XYZ file of C-alpha atoms in Angstrom:
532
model
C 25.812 17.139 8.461
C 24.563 16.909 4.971
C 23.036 20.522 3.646
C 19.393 19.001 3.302
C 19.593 18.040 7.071
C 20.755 21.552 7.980
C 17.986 23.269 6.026
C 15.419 20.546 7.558
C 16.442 21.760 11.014
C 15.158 25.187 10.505
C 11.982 24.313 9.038
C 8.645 23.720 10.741
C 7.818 19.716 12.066
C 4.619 19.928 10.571
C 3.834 18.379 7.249
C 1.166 20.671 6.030
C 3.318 23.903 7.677
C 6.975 22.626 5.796
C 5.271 21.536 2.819
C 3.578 25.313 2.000
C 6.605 26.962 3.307
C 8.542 25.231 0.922
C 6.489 25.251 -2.245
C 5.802 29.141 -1.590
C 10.253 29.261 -0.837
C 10.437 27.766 -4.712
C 7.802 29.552 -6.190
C 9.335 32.979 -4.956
C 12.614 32.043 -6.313
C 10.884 30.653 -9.980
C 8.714 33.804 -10.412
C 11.198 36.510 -8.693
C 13.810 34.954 -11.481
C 11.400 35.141 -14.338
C 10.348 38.363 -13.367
C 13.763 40.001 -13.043
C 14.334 38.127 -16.833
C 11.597 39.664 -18.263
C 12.528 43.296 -16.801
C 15.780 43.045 -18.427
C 14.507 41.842 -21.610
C 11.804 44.840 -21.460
C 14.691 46.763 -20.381
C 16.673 45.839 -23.422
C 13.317 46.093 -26.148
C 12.027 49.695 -24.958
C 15.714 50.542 -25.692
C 16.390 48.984 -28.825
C 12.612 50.387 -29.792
C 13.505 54.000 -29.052
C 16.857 53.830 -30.423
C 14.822 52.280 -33.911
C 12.359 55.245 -33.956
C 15.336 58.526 -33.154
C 16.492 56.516 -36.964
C 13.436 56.592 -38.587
C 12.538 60.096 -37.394
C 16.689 61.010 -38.444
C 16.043 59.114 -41.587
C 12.850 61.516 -42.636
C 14.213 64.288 -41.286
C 16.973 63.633 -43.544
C 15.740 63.934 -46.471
C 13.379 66.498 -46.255
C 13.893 68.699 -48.870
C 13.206 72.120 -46.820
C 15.788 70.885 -44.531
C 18.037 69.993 -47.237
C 17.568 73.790 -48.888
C 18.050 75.496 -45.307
C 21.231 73.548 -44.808
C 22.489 74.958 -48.195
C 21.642 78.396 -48.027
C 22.826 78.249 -44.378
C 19.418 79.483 -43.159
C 18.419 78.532 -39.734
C 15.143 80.007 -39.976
C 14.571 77.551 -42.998
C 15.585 74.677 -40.691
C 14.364 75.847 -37.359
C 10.402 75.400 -37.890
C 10.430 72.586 -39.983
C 12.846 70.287 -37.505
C 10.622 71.672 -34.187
C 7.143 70.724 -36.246
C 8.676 67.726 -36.132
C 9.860 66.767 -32.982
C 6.622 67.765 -31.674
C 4.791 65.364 -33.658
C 6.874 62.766 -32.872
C 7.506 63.082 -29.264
C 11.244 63.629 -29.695
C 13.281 65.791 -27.354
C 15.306 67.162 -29.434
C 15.844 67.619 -33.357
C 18.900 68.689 -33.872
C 19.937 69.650 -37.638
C 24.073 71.133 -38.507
C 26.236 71.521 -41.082
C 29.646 68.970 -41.462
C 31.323 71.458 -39.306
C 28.909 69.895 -36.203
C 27.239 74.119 -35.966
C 23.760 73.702 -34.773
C 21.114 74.952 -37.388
C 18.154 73.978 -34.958
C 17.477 73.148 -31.103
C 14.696 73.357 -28.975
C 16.394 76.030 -27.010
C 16.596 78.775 -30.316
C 19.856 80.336 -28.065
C 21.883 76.801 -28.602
C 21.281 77.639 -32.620
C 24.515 78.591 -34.298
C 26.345 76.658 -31.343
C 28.636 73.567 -31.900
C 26.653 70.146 -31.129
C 27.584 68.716 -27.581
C 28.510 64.861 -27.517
C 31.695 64.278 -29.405
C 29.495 60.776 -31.111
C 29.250 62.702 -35.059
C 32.394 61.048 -36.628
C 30.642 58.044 -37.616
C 27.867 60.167 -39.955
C 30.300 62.735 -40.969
C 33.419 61.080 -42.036
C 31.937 57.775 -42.875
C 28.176 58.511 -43.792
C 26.806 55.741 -41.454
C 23.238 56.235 -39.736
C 23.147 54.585 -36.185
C 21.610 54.966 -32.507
C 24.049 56.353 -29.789
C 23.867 57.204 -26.001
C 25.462 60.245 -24.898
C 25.363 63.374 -22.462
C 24.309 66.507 -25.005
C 22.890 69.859 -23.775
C 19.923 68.515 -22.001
C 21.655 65.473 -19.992
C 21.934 62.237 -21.064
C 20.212 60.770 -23.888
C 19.458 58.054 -26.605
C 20.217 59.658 -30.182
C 19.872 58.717 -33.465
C 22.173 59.924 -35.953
C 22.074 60.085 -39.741
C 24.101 62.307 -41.969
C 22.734 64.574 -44.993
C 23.756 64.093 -48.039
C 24.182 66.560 -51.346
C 23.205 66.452 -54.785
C 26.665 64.805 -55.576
C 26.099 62.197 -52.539
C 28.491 63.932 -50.049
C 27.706 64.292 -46.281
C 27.234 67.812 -45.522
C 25.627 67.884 -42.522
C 23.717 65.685 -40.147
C 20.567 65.340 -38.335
C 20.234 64.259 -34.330
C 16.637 63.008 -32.740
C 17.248 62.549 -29.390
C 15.153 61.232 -26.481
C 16.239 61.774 -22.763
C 17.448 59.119 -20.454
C 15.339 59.898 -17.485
C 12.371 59.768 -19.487
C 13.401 56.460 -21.003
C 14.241 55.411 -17.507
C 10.988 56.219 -16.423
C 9.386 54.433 -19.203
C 11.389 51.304 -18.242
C 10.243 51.849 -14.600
C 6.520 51.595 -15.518
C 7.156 48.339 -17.234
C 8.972 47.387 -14.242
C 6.099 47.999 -12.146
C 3.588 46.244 -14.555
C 5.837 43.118 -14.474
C 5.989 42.984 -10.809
C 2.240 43.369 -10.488
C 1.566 40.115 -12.549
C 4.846 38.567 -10.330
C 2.456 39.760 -7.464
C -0.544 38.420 -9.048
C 1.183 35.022 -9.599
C 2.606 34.913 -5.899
C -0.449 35.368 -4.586
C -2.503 32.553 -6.656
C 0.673 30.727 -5.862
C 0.576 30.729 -2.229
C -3.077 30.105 -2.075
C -2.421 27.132 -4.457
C 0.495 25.580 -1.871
C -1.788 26.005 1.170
C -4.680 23.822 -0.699
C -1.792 21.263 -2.188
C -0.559 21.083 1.341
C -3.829 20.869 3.323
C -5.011 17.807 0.662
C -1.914 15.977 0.688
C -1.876 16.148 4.522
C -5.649 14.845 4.257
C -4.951 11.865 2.112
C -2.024 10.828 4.513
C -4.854 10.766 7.032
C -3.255 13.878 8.849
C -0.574 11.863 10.037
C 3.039 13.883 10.343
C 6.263 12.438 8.147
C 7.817 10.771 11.830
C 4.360 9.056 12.535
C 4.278 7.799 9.067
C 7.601 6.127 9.477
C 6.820 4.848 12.847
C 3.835 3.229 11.149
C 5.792 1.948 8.414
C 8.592 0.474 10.694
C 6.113 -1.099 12.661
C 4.215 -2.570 9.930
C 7.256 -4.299 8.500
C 7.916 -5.694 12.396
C 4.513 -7.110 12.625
C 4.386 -9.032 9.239
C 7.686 -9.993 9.888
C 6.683 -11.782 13.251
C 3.547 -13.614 11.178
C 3.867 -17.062 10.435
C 1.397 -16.524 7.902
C 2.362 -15.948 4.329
C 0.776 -12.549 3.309
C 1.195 -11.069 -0.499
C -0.409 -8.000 -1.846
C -1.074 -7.927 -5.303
C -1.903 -4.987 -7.405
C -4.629 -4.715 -10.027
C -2.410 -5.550 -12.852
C -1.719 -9.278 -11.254
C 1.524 -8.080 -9.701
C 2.945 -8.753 -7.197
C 3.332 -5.381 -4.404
C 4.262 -7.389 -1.341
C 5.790 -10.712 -0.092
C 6.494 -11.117 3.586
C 8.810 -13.724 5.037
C 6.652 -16.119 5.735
C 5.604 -16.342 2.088
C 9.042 -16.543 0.820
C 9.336 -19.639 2.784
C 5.912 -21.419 1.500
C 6.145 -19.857 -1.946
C 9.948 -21.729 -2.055
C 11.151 -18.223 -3.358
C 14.846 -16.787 -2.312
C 14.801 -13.986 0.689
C 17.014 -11.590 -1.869
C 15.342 -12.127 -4.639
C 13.176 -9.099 -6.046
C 9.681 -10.073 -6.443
C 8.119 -6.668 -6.503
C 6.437 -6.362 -9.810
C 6.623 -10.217 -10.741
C 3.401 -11.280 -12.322
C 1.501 -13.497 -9.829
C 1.660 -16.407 -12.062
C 4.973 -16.602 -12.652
C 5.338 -17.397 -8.429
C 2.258 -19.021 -7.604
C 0.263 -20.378 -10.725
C -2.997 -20.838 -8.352
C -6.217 -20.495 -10.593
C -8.561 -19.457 -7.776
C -5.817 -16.920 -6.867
C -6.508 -15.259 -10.325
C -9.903 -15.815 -10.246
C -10.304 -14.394 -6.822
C -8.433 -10.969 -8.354
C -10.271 -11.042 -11.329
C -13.996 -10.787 -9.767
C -12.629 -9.192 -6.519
C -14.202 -11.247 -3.927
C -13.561 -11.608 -0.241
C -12.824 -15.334 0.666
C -12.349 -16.586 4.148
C -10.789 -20.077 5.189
C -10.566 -21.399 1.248
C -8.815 -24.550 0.798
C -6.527 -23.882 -2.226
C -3.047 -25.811 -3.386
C -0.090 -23.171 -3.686
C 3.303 -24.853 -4.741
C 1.440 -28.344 -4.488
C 0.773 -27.715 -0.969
C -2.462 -27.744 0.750
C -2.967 -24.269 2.061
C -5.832 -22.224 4.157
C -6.182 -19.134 2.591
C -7.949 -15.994 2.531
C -8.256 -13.237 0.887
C -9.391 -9.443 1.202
C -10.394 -7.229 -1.797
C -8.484 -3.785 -1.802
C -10.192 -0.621 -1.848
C -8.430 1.128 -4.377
C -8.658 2.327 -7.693
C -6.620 -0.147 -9.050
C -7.756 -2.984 -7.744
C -5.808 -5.775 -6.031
C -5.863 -7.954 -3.258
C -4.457 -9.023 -0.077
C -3.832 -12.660 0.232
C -2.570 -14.600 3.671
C -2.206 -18.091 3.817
C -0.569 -20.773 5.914
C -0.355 -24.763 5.667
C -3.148 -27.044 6.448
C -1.198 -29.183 7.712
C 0.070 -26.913 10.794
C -3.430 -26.131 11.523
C -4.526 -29.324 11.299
C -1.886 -30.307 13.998
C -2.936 -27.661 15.665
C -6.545 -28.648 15.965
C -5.872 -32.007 16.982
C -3.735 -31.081 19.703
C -6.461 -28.817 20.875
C -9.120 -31.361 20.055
C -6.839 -33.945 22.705
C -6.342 -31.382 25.181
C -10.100 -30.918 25.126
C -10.770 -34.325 25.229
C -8.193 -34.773 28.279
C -9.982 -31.996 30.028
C -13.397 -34.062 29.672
C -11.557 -37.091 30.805
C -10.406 -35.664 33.931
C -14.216 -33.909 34.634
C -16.008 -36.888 33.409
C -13.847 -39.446 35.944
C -14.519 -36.417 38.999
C -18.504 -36.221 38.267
C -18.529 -40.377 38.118
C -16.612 -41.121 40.955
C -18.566 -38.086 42.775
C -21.907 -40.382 42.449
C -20.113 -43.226 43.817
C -18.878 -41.684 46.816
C -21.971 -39.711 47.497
C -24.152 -43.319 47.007
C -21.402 -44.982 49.251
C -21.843 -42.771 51.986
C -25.401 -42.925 51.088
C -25.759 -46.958 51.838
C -23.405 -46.111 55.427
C -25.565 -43.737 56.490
C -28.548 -46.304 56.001
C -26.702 -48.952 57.781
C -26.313 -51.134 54.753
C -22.410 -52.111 54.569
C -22.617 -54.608 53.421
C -24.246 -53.423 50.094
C -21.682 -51.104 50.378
C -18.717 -53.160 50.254
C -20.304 -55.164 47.385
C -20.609 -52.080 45.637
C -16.731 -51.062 45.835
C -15.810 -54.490 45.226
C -18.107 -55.070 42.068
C -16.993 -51.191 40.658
C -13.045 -52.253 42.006
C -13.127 -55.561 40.010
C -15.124 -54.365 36.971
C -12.655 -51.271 36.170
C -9.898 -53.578 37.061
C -10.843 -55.879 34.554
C -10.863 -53.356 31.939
C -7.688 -52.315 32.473
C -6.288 -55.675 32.491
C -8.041 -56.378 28.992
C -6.650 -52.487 27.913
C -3.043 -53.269 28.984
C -3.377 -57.232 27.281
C -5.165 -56.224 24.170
C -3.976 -52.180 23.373
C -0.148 -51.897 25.241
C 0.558 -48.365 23.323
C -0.547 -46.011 26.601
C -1.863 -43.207 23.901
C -4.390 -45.794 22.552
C -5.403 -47.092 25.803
C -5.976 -43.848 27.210
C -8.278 -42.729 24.836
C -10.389 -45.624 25.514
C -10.040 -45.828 29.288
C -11.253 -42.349 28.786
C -14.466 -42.780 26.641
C -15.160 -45.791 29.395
C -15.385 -42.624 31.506
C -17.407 -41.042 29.571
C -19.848 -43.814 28.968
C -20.189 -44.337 32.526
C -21.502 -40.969 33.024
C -23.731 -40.785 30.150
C -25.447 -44.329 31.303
C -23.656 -45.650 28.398
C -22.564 -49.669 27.995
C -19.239 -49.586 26.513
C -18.084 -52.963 25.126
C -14.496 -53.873 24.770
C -13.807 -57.105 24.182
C -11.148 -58.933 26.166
C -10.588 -60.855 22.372
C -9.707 -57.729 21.157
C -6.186 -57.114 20.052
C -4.459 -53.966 18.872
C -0.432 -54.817 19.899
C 0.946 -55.109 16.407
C 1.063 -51.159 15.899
C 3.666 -50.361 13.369
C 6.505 -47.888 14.865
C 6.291 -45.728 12.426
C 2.261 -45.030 12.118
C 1.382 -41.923 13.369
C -0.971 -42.320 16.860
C -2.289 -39.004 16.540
C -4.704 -40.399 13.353
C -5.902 -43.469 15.570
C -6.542 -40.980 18.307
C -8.849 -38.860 16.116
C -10.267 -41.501 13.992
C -11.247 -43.727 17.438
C -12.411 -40.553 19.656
C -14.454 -38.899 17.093
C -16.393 -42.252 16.217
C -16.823 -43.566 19.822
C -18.257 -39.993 20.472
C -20.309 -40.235 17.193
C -22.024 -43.527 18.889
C -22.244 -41.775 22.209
C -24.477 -38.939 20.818
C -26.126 -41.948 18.629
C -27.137 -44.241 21.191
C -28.690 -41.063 23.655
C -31.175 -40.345 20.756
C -32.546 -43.763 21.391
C -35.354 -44.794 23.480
C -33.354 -48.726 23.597
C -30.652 -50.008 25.718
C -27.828 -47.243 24.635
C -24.997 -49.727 23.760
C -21.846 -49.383 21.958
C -19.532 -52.154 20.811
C -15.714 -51.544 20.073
C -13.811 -53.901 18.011
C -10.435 -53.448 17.256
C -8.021 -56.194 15.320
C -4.291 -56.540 14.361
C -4.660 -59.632 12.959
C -3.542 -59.951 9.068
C -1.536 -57.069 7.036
C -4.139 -54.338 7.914
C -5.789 -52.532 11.227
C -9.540 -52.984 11.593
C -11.103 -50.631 14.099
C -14.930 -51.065 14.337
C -17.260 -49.018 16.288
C -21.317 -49.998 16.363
C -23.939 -48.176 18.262
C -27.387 -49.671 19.051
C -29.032 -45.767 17.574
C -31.254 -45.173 14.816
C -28.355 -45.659 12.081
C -27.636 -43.144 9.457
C -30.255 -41.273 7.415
C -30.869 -41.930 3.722
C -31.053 -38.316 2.647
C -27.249 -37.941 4.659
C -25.423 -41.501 3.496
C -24.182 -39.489 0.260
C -22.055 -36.957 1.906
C -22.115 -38.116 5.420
C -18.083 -37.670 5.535
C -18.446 -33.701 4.176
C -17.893 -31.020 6.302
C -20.790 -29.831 7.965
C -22.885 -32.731 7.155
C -25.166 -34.233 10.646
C -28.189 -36.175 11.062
C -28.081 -34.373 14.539
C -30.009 -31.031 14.801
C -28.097 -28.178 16.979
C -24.854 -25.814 15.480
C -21.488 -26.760 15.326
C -22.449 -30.379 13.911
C -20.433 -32.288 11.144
C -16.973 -32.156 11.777
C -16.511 -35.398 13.922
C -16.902 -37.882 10.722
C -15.107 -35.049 8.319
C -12.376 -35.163 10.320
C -11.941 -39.045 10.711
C -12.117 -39.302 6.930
C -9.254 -37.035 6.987
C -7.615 -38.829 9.366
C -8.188 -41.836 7.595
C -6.870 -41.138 4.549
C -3.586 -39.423 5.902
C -2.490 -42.692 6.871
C -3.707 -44.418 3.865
C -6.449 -46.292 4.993
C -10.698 -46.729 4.176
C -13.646 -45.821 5.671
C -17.151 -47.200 5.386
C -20.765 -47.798 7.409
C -23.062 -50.304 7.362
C -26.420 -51.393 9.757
C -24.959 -52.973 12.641
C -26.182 -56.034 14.448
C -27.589 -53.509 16.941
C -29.483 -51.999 15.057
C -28.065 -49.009 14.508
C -24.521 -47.764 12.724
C -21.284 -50.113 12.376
C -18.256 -47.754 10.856
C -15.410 -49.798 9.976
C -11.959 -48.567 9.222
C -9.175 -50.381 7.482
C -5.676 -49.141 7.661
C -2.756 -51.123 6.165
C 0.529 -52.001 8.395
């Protein structure tokens, strides 16, 4: 088990509890080691200090001249007064004077004068005439010295001088500093701690409180649900770069799986001007037709809230959702097939039994008959004039319709539509034929005339005509221009102006024409031209 595992064992599972235990853990460690440096180095200092000042006190003492004069007459009383004046003024514990034969001309204890000085540390100053700082254990315990040696008139060493401080006071000095150091160490620990807690407490805020094993869980399902969308998604940061790129993407974009596209400029993968513009101004769009990799997409995308900037973008092809509507728009027009043929034949069977119960069979039977021979008729001229069964259906199923509405629905039995080429999509003629007979339904109920729709379809030549006339009020001035736009109706109500957007699109997906005229009727003839 690796050692970070084994430490992570012992520690707390919560974020905010692990994070301050192990900021305060470091902190310790930083200041407890920077405290014990600076000890020793005040350790060291207050030494080398004391050591620096027993010299300079030696040094004076040195060459005092009474002390000089005392040392050659051999008079401690000379020496005595003068070397305890001093040591009392400097703070010394000792100022020891003596001849070159290490006798003691002055002490703080007057009954060590006359005595040989303890320490066996004089060689130095007497045979060589150096002056230096010394540690060593002398009458009164151990202590830090400073020795210099005295010279004559004719520059020999004759005797020496020792100021001395004790150990245990030094040691007692050092402890003080000690204790000063590890108050600010306190100090430091405690603004320390406090400042953990707060780091701790706001990093677990910005994470939303969540703990480190939610946060991957989140993470791991993030990835697993944007890897299961068929829509692209990217996420771009306010710089124009490129953050994320799922899958889906990848595969529109045309961009490898392993390649790295984290931090790629935007424009370097998908050179989309609204794109840009859209990060530029930072604008929510919903539903936007836009070309990415000269492919019609539906895209939208979602400003971040950040302080950077950026945007999320998800897209997928028009074309799948335009297959996708259509196959909804059949299934709904299937379902209305099937309720409109129930409700119609529902009349007929309640006026049948109607016309028994009144005793009139015979009007009856004419009535079957006439419906029999009439529907039969129409499927004759279907199957004659329109063999493909998806054509014929969609007509068979707007007769339907017209029957319940009150509707006339013309077909003519000169109508021919047999010469479909194999390859021509049928779901186009199924949009482009449904939407306009449905266009003429709503047309015709609007008028106070005969409601009558013609539909003409030919094969006849290189191109398909399909021509659809309603006996309505035709189409509105103000609306001709941009009848064929999305959302554009001369019918009042919601949810208008699709039908005709969509049968332009249709239209021109299988490379034909569209255009309207005033009908014979009176009212709207659309005519649509698509070449074999």
């Amino acid at each position: 088990m690796p050692f970070y595992q084994l430490i992570d064992r012992f520690l707390p599972r919560r974020l905010q509890a692990k994070l301050s235990l192990l900021v305060t853990a470091l902190l310790i460690l930083l200041v407890s080691l920077i405290g014990a440096l600076f000890s020793d180095s005040a350790e060291k200092l207050l030494r080398e200090q004391i050591g620096k000042k027993a010299l300079e006190v030696a040094q004076s003492v040195a060459i005092n001249q009474q002390i000089r004069q005392g040392l050659r007459a051999r008079d401690a009383d000379m020496v005595q007064p003068v070397a305890e004046a001093i040591r009392q003024a400097t703070g010394a514990e000792y100022v020891v004077v003596g001849d070159n034969n290490e006798i003691r001309f002055s002490h703080p204890d007057p009954e060590n004068i006359g005595k040989r000085f303890v320490g066996g540390d004089l060689g130095p100053a007497l045979r060589e005439g150096r002056s230096y700082a010394s540690e060593a254990v002398g009458t009164l315990g151990p202590s830090l010295r400073g020795i210099v040696p005295i010279r004559g008139d004719d520059g020999d060493v004759v005797g020496f001088v020792a100021v001395g401080y004790l150990i245990s006071n030094i040691e007692s000095m050092i402890q003080d500093k000690r204790m000063e150091i590890f108050g600010y160490v306190g100090i430091v620990l405690l603004f320390g701690v406090f400042g953990a807690t707060a780091i701790a407490h706001g990093l677990k805020s910005a994470i939303m409180g969540l703990e480190i094993h939610e946060i991957a869980a989140l993470f791991h399902e993030r990835n697993a649900i944007i890897g299961a969308i068929r829509e692209g998604i990217i996420a771009v940061d306010g710089d124009g770069k490129l953050s994320f790129v799922n899958v889906a993407a990848r595969q529109y974009l045309g961009e490898e799986f392993d390649l790295k596209l984290r931090g790629v400029p935007l424009k370097d993968v998908c050179p989309c001007p609204e794109l840009a513009l859209a990060l530029e101004r930072g604008e929510k769009l919903l539903d936007q037709e836009m070309v990415l990799q000269d492919r019609p997409m539906i895209v939208s995308i979602l400003p971040l809230a950040a302080e950077r900037g950026g945007l999320v973008a998800s897209f997928r092809p028009k074309d799948e959702l335009d297959r996708l509507a259509r196959e909804l728009s059949h299934a709904q027009e299937y379902s209305e097939l099937l309720r409109a043929q129930t409700h119609e034949y529902s009349n007929k069977m309640h006026t049948i039994a109607g016309l028994l119960q009144l005793g009139a069979q015979q009007e009856a039977l004419d009535l079957v008959i006439n419906e029999a021979s009439g529907y039969q008729q129409l499927i004759r001229n279907l199957a004659e004039a329109v063999p493909d069964p998806v054509i014929a259906g969609v007509i068979l199923g707007k007769y339907n319709r017209a029957c319940e509405l009150k509707i006339d629905l013309e077909f003519d039995a000169q109508n021919s539509f047999a010469d479909l080429p194999p390859e021509l999509e049928r779901e186009p003629l199924v949009t482009i034929l449904g939407n306009l007979i449905d266009n003429a339904f709503d047309a015709v109920r609007e008028s106070n005339d005969k409601p009558l729709v013609r539909l003409y379809l030919t094969d006849l030549g290189p191109d398909l005509i399909i021509e659809v006339e309603d006996s309505g009020p035709g189409v509105a001035e103000e609306v001709a221009a941009t009848l064929f736009d999305s959302g554009v109706s001369t019918k009042e109500g919601g949810a208008r102006g699709t039908g005709l957007a969509l049968v332009k699109r249709a239209v021109e997906s299988v490379g034909g024409e569209i255009t309207f005229s005033d009908g014979e009727l009176g009212g709207a003839l659309f005519t649509v031209i698509i070449p074999k």
